[in-house]
C-alpha atoms as a PDB file:
ATOM      1  CA  MET A   1     199.935 103.642  93.958  1.00  0.00           C
ATOM      2  CA  LEU A   2     200.078 107.285  94.997  1.00  0.00           C
ATOM      3  CA  LEU A   3     203.865 107.126  95.065  1.00  0.00           C
ATOM      4  CA  GLY A   4     203.821 105.865  91.475  1.00  0.00           C
ATOM      5  CA  PHE A   5     201.532 108.694  90.318  1.00  0.00           C
ATOM      6  CA  ALA A   6     203.703 111.256  92.072  1.00  0.00           C
ATOM      7  CA  GLN A   7     206.903 109.832  90.576  1.00  0.00           C
ATOM      8  CA  PHE A   8     205.409 109.803  87.078  1.00  0.00           C
ATOM      9  CA  PHE A   9     204.046 113.350  87.195  1.00  0.00           C
ATOM     10  CA  VAL A  10     207.053 114.916  88.944  1.00  0.00           C
ATOM     11  CA  THR A  11     209.869 113.179  87.078  1.00  0.00           C
ATOM     12  CA  GLY A  12     208.107 111.812  84.006  1.00  0.00           C
ATOM     13  CA  ALA A  13     209.684 108.437  84.733  1.00  0.00           C
ATOM     14  CA  LEU A  14     207.850 105.444  83.344  1.00  0.00           C
ATOM     15  CA  SER A  15     208.842 103.485  86.430  1.00  0.00           C
ATOM     16  CA  GLY A  16     206.170 105.532  88.181  1.00  0.00           C
ATOM     17  CA  LEU A  17     203.544 103.931  85.941  1.00  0.00           C
ATOM     18  CA  TRP A  18     204.951 100.523  86.832  1.00  0.00           C
ATOM     19  CA  LEU A  19     204.485 101.306  90.514  1.00  0.00           C
ATOM     20  CA  VAL A  20     200.898 102.362  89.781  1.00  0.00           C
ATOM     21  CA  LEU A  21     200.201  99.055  88.009  1.00  0.00           C
ATOM     22  CA  VAL A  22     201.792  97.001  90.782  1.00  0.00           C
ATOM     23  CA  GLY A  23     199.855  98.962  93.401  1.00  0.00           C
ATOM     24  CA  TRP A  24     196.603  98.517  91.498  1.00  0.00           C
ATOM     25  CA  PHE A  25     197.217  94.761  91.178  1.00  0.00           C
ATOM     26  CA  LEU A  26     197.991  94.368  94.886  1.00  0.00           C
ATOM     27  CA  ASP A  27     194.946  96.431  95.851  1.00  0.00           C
ATOM     28  CA  ASN A  28     192.672  94.275  93.669  1.00  0.00           C
ATOM     29  CA  ALA A  29     194.188  91.074  95.044  1.00  0.00           C
ATOM     30  CA  ALA A  30     193.613  92.249  98.611  1.00  0.00           C
ATOM     31  CA  ARG A  31     189.999  93.211  97.868  1.00  0.00           C
ATOM     32  CA  THR A  32     189.346  89.872  96.173  1.00  0.00           C
ATOM     33  CA  GLU A  33     190.786  87.966  99.134  1.00  0.00           C
ATOM     34  CA  GLU A  34     188.688  90.070 101.516  1.00  0.00           C
ATOM     35  CA  ARG A  35     185.502  89.312  99.532  1.00  0.00           C
ATOM     36  CA  SER A  36     186.398  85.630  99.425  1.00  0.00           C
ATOM     37  CA  GLU A  37     186.960  85.529 103.181  1.00  0.00           C
ATOM     38  CA  HIS A  38     183.674  87.384 103.766  1.00  0.00           C
ATOM     39  CA  ALA A  39     181.840  84.854 101.577  1.00  0.00           C
ATOM     40  CA  ARG A  40     183.406  81.911 103.416  1.00  0.00           C
ATOM     41  CA  HIS A  41     182.404  83.422 106.755  1.00  0.00           C
ATOM     42  CA  ALA A  42     178.854  84.146 105.568  1.00  0.00           C
ATOM     43  CA  LEU A  43     178.409  80.567 104.342  1.00  0.00           C
ATOM     44  CA  GLU A  44     179.737  78.829 107.452  1.00  0.00           C
ATOM     45  CA  GLY A  45     177.108  76.470 108.813  1.00  0.00           C
ATOM     46  CA  VAL A  46     174.934  76.702 105.681  1.00  0.00           C
ATOM     47  CA  HIS A  47     173.790  73.291 104.442  1.00  0.00           C
ATOM     48  CA  VAL A  48     173.355  72.258 100.823  1.00  0.00           C
ATOM     49  CA  ALA A  49     169.594  71.843 101.358  1.00  0.00           C
ATOM     50  CA  GLN A  50     169.340  75.551 102.194  1.00  0.00           C
ATOM     51  CA  VAL A  51     170.616  76.706  98.795  1.00  0.00           C
ATOM     52  CA  MET A  52     169.680  73.902  96.424  1.00  0.00           C
ATOM     53  CA  THR A  53     166.837  74.040  93.953  1.00  0.00           C
ATOM     54  CA  ARG A  54     164.601  71.063  94.765  1.00  0.00           C
ATOM     55  CA  ASP A  55     163.129  68.806  92.097  1.00  0.00           C
ATOM     56  CA  PRO A  56     165.294  69.911  89.169  1.00  0.00           C
ATOM     57  CA  ILE A  57     163.666  70.103  85.776  1.00  0.00           C
ATOM     58  CA  ARG A  58     164.253  66.915  83.828  1.00  0.00           C
ATOM     59  CA  VAL A  59     164.413  66.768  80.057  1.00  0.00           C
ATOM     60  CA  PRO A  60     164.578  63.752  77.756  1.00  0.00           C
ATOM     61  CA  SER A  61     168.187  63.286  76.661  1.00  0.00           C
ATOM     62  CA  TRP A  62     167.096  62.488  73.112  1.00  0.00           C
ATOM     63  CA  ILE A  63     165.338  65.785  72.319  1.00  0.00           C
ATOM     64  CA  THR A  64     167.054  68.283  70.054  1.00  0.00           C
ATOM     65  CA  VAL A  65     168.653  71.405  71.425  1.00  0.00           C
ATOM     66  CA  GLN A  66     166.012  73.400  69.525  1.00  0.00           C
ATOM     67  CA  LEU A  67     163.184  71.588  71.353  1.00  0.00           C
ATOM     68  CA  LEU A  68     165.066  71.958  74.621  1.00  0.00           C
ATOM     69  CA  ILE A  69     165.067  75.715  74.096  1.00  0.00           C
ATOM     70  CA  GLU A  70     161.437  75.931  72.988  1.00  0.00           C
ATOM     71  CA  GLN A  71     159.896  73.570  75.545  1.00  0.00           C
ATOM     72  CA  TYR A  72     162.101  74.107  78.590  1.00  0.00           C
ATOM     73  CA  VAL A  73     164.500  77.061  78.491  1.00  0.00           C
ATOM     74  CA  LEU A  74     161.828  79.554  77.450  1.00  0.00           C
ATOM     75  CA  ARG A  75     159.309  78.123  79.916  1.00  0.00           C
ATOM     76  CA  TYR A  76     161.324  77.612  83.108  1.00  0.00           C
ATOM     77  CA  HIS A  77     163.599  79.901  85.079  1.00  0.00           C
ATOM     78  CA  ALA A  78     166.503  77.478  85.471  1.00  0.00           C
ATOM     79  CA  SER A  79     170.210  77.669  84.765  1.00  0.00           C
ATOM     80  CA  ALA A  80     170.540  73.917  84.188  1.00  0.00           C
ATOM     81  CA  PHE A  81     168.437  70.913  83.247  1.00  0.00           C
ATOM     82  CA  VAL A  82     168.918  67.244  84.099  1.00  0.00           C
ATOM     83  CA  THR A  83     168.817  64.947  81.081  1.00  0.00           C
ATOM     84  CA  HIS A  84     167.261  61.531  81.581  1.00  0.00           C
ATOM     85  CA  ALA A  85     167.205  58.222  79.744  1.00  0.00           C
ATOM     86  CA  ILE A  86     164.048  56.444  78.626  1.00  0.00           C
ATOM     87  CA  ASP A  87     163.987  54.573  81.952  1.00  0.00           C
ATOM     88  CA  GLY A  88     164.028  57.904  83.841  1.00  0.00           C
ATOM     89  CA  ARG A  89     167.612  57.531  85.069  1.00  0.00           C
ATOM     90  CA  ALA A  90     169.539  60.820  85.190  1.00  0.00           C
ATOM     91  CA  GLU A  91     172.239  60.896  82.512  1.00  0.00           C
ATOM     92  CA  GLY A  92     173.632  64.403  82.426  1.00  0.00           C
ATOM     93  CA  LEU A  93     173.333  68.090  83.167  1.00  0.00           C
ATOM     94  CA  VAL A  94     172.795  70.697  80.444  1.00  0.00           C
ATOM     95  CA  THR A  95     173.570  74.300  81.339  1.00  0.00           C
ATOM     96  CA  LEU A  96     172.429  77.465  79.609  1.00  0.00           C
ATOM     97  CA  ARG A  97     176.005  78.137  78.575  1.00  0.00           C
ATOM     98  CA  ALA A  98     176.253  74.740  76.865  1.00  0.00           C
ATOM     99  CA  ILE A  99     173.022  75.507  75.008  1.00  0.00           C
ATOM    100  CA  ARG A 100     174.282  78.949  73.990  1.00  0.00           C
ATOM    101  CA  GLN A 101     177.443  77.419  72.522  1.00  0.00           C
ATOM    102  CA  VAL A 102     175.484  75.373  69.981  1.00  0.00           C
ATOM    103  CA  ALA A 103     175.398  77.223  66.666  1.00  0.00           C
ATOM    104  CA  GLY A 104     171.905  78.149  65.482  1.00  0.00           C
ATOM    105  CA  GLY A 105     172.107  75.873  62.444  1.00  0.00           C
ATOM    106  CA  GLN A 106     173.001  72.856  64.578  1.00  0.00           C
ATOM    107  CA  ARG A 107     170.256  73.227  67.169  1.00  0.00           C
ATOM    108  CA  SER A 108     167.792  71.062  65.256  1.00  0.00           C
ATOM    109  CA  GLU A 109     170.422  68.339  64.732  1.00  0.00           C
ATOM    110  CA  ARG A 110     172.233  68.084  68.058  1.00  0.00           C
ATOM    111  CA  ARG A 111     170.645  66.316  71.025  1.00  0.00           C
ATOM    112  CA  ALA A 112     170.535  67.338  74.664  1.00  0.00           C
ATOM    113  CA  ARG A 113     172.761  64.347  75.516  1.00  0.00           C
ATOM    114  CA  ASP A 114     175.408  65.683  73.105  1.00  0.00           C
ATOM    115  CA  ILE A 115     175.921  68.855  75.121  1.00  0.00           C
ATOM    116  CA  ALA A 116     175.272  67.491  78.623  1.00  0.00           C
ATOM    117  CA  THR A 117     177.970  66.903  81.209  1.00  0.00           C
ATOM    118  CA  PRO A 118     177.628  63.248  82.316  1.00  0.00           C
ATOM    119  CA  VAL A 119     176.294  62.969  85.877  1.00  0.00           C
ATOM    120  CA  ASP A 120     179.386  61.090  87.028  1.00  0.00           C
ATOM    121  CA  ARG A 121     181.506  64.174  86.197  1.00  0.00           C
ATOM    122  CA  VAL A 122     179.239  66.666  88.010  1.00  0.00           C
ATOM    123  CA  PRO A 123     180.103  67.270  91.686  1.00  0.00           C
ATOM    124  CA  ALA A 124     177.598  65.578  93.989  1.00  0.00           C
ATOM    125  CA  ALA A 125     176.439  66.231  97.535  1.00  0.00           C
ATOM    126  CA  ARG A 126     173.810  65.291 100.085  1.00  0.00           C
ATOM    127  CA  PRO A 127     171.224  67.808 101.373  1.00  0.00           C
ATOM    128  CA  ASP A 128     172.584  67.546 104.928  1.00  0.00           C
ATOM    129  CA  GLU A 129     176.167  68.261 103.837  1.00  0.00           C
ATOM    130  CA  LEU A 130     177.736  71.621 104.641  1.00  0.00           C
ATOM    131  CA  LEU A 131     177.955  73.915 101.625  1.00  0.00           C
ATOM    132  CA  LEU A 132     181.597  75.010 101.989  1.00  0.00           C
ATOM    133  CA  PRO A 133     183.119  71.556 101.309  1.00  0.00           C
ATOM    134  CA  LEU A 134     180.881  71.236  98.241  1.00  0.00           C
ATOM    135  CA  LEU A 135     182.017  74.637  96.959  1.00  0.00           C
ATOM    136  CA  GLU A 136     185.599  73.379  97.092  1.00  0.00           C
ATOM    137  CA  ARG A 137     184.633  70.521  94.735  1.00  0.00           C
ATOM    138  CA  MET A 138     182.681  72.726  92.317  1.00  0.00           C
ATOM    139  CA  SER A 139     184.453  74.254  89.318  1.00  0.00           C
ATOM    140  CA  PRO A 140     183.358  76.596  86.515  1.00  0.00           C
ATOM    141  CA  GLU A 141     185.037  74.198  84.069  1.00  0.00           C
ATOM    142  CA  VAL A 142     182.685  71.334  85.002  1.00  0.00           C
ATOM    143  CA  ALA A 143     178.972  71.860  84.385  1.00  0.00           C
ATOM    144  CA  ASP A 144     179.526  75.626  84.750  1.00  0.00           C
ATOM    145  CA  GLY A 145     179.968  75.286  88.494  1.00  0.00           C
ATOM    146  CA  HIS A 146     176.735  73.403  89.190  1.00  0.00           C
ATOM    147  CA  ALA A 147     176.401  70.409  91.518  1.00  0.00           C
ATOM    148  CA  LEU A 148     173.814  67.663  91.849  1.00  0.00           C
ATOM    149  CA  VAL A 149     172.224  66.741  95.170  1.00  0.00           C
ATOM    150  CA  TYR A 150     171.308  63.142  95.977  1.00  0.00           C
ATOM    151  CA  GLU A 151     169.377  61.660  98.866  1.00  0.00           C
ATOM    152  CA  ASN A 152     169.279  57.868  99.198  1.00  0.00           C
ATOM    153  CA  ALA A 153     170.729  57.561  95.669  1.00  0.00           C
ATOM    154  CA  GLU A 154     167.867  59.668  94.238  1.00  0.00           C
ATOM    155  CA  LEU A 155     168.501  63.015  92.546  1.00  0.00           C
ATOM    156  CA  VAL A 156     166.645  65.640  94.602  1.00  0.00           C
ATOM    157  CA  GLY A 157     168.239  68.969  93.700  1.00  0.00           C
ATOM    158  CA  ILE A 158     170.759  71.205  91.973  1.00  0.00           C
ATOM    159  CA  VAL A 159     173.118  73.744  93.480  1.00  0.00           C
ATOM    160  CA  ALA A 160     173.674  76.652  91.097  1.00  0.00           C
ATOM    161  CA  PRO A 161     176.371  79.310  91.458  1.00  0.00           C
ATOM    162  CA  ALA A 162     173.789  82.024  90.775  1.00  0.00           C
ATOM    163  CA  GLU A 163     171.736  80.982  93.806  1.00  0.00           C
ATOM    164  CA  ILE A 164     174.775  81.146  96.064  1.00  0.00           C
ATOM    165  CA  GLY A 165     175.624  84.562  94.627  1.00  0.00           C
ATOM    166  CA  ARG A 166     172.113  85.845  95.290  1.00  0.00           C
ATOM    167  CA  LEU A 167     172.332  84.558  98.851  1.00  0.00           C
ATOM    168  CA  LEU A 168     175.595  86.420  99.422  1.00  0.00           C
ATOM    169  CA  GLN A 169     174.403  89.635  97.755  1.00  0.00           C
ATOM    170  CA  SER A 170     171.205  89.732  99.758  1.00  0.00           C
ATOM    171  CA  GLY A 171     173.077  89.359 103.032  1.00  0.00           C
ATOM    172  CA  ALA A 172     170.342  86.984 104.182  1.00  0.00           C
ATOM    173  CA  LEU A 173     170.738  83.320 104.792  1.00  0.00           C
ATOM    174  CA  PRO A 174     167.953  80.788 104.239  1.00  0.00           C
ATOM    175  CA  GLY A 175     165.490  80.781 107.089  1.00  0.00           C
ATOM    176  CA  GLY A 176     165.528  84.570 107.433  1.00  0.00           C
ATOM    177  CA  GLN A 177     168.849  84.678 109.280  1.00  0.00           C
ATOM    178  CA  SER A 178     171.207  87.479 108.383  1.00  0.00           C
ATOM    179  CA  ARG A 179     174.878  87.934 109.091  1.00  0.00           C
ATOM    180  CA  ALA A 180     176.604  91.265 109.304  1.00  0.00           C
ATOM    181  CA  ALA A 181     179.502  91.934 106.962  1.00  0.00           C
END
């Protein structure tokens, strides 16, 4: 990068700016890879149970998005809600982003089930599973990176990207353990 700045200011050549851009890109890529490797190292040995939110909030799949907002989103600090059928069976996962994408005029017409990701499309794990393999199955394109946790075929928790991020930012692992960077 410095070579590019020097070339641009000394000779006025635009190729110097190109070198700056290439250098900046490579520097960012290296920093991103370093952060990713640090995160992988910090999460080694962490189990899903240590980062999941137990007993996820369940909402009837038939309620309107407006009622979902009024009765659940404004009341609970959660990034996702499990929709359930009349028989109590989990049907889908509604994220805050999915709710936000519903236009204001449609919120009293659309149902929670309309904006939910079906449970069979959401990555699933067991509480005793290591977190890293689950992270490899999670994707921002599916349920905004959330995963569902099952124990003996019963839904017992949700893994949210925000919780993993908080864990990494704090430098502390569940149980009071801490790992140096």
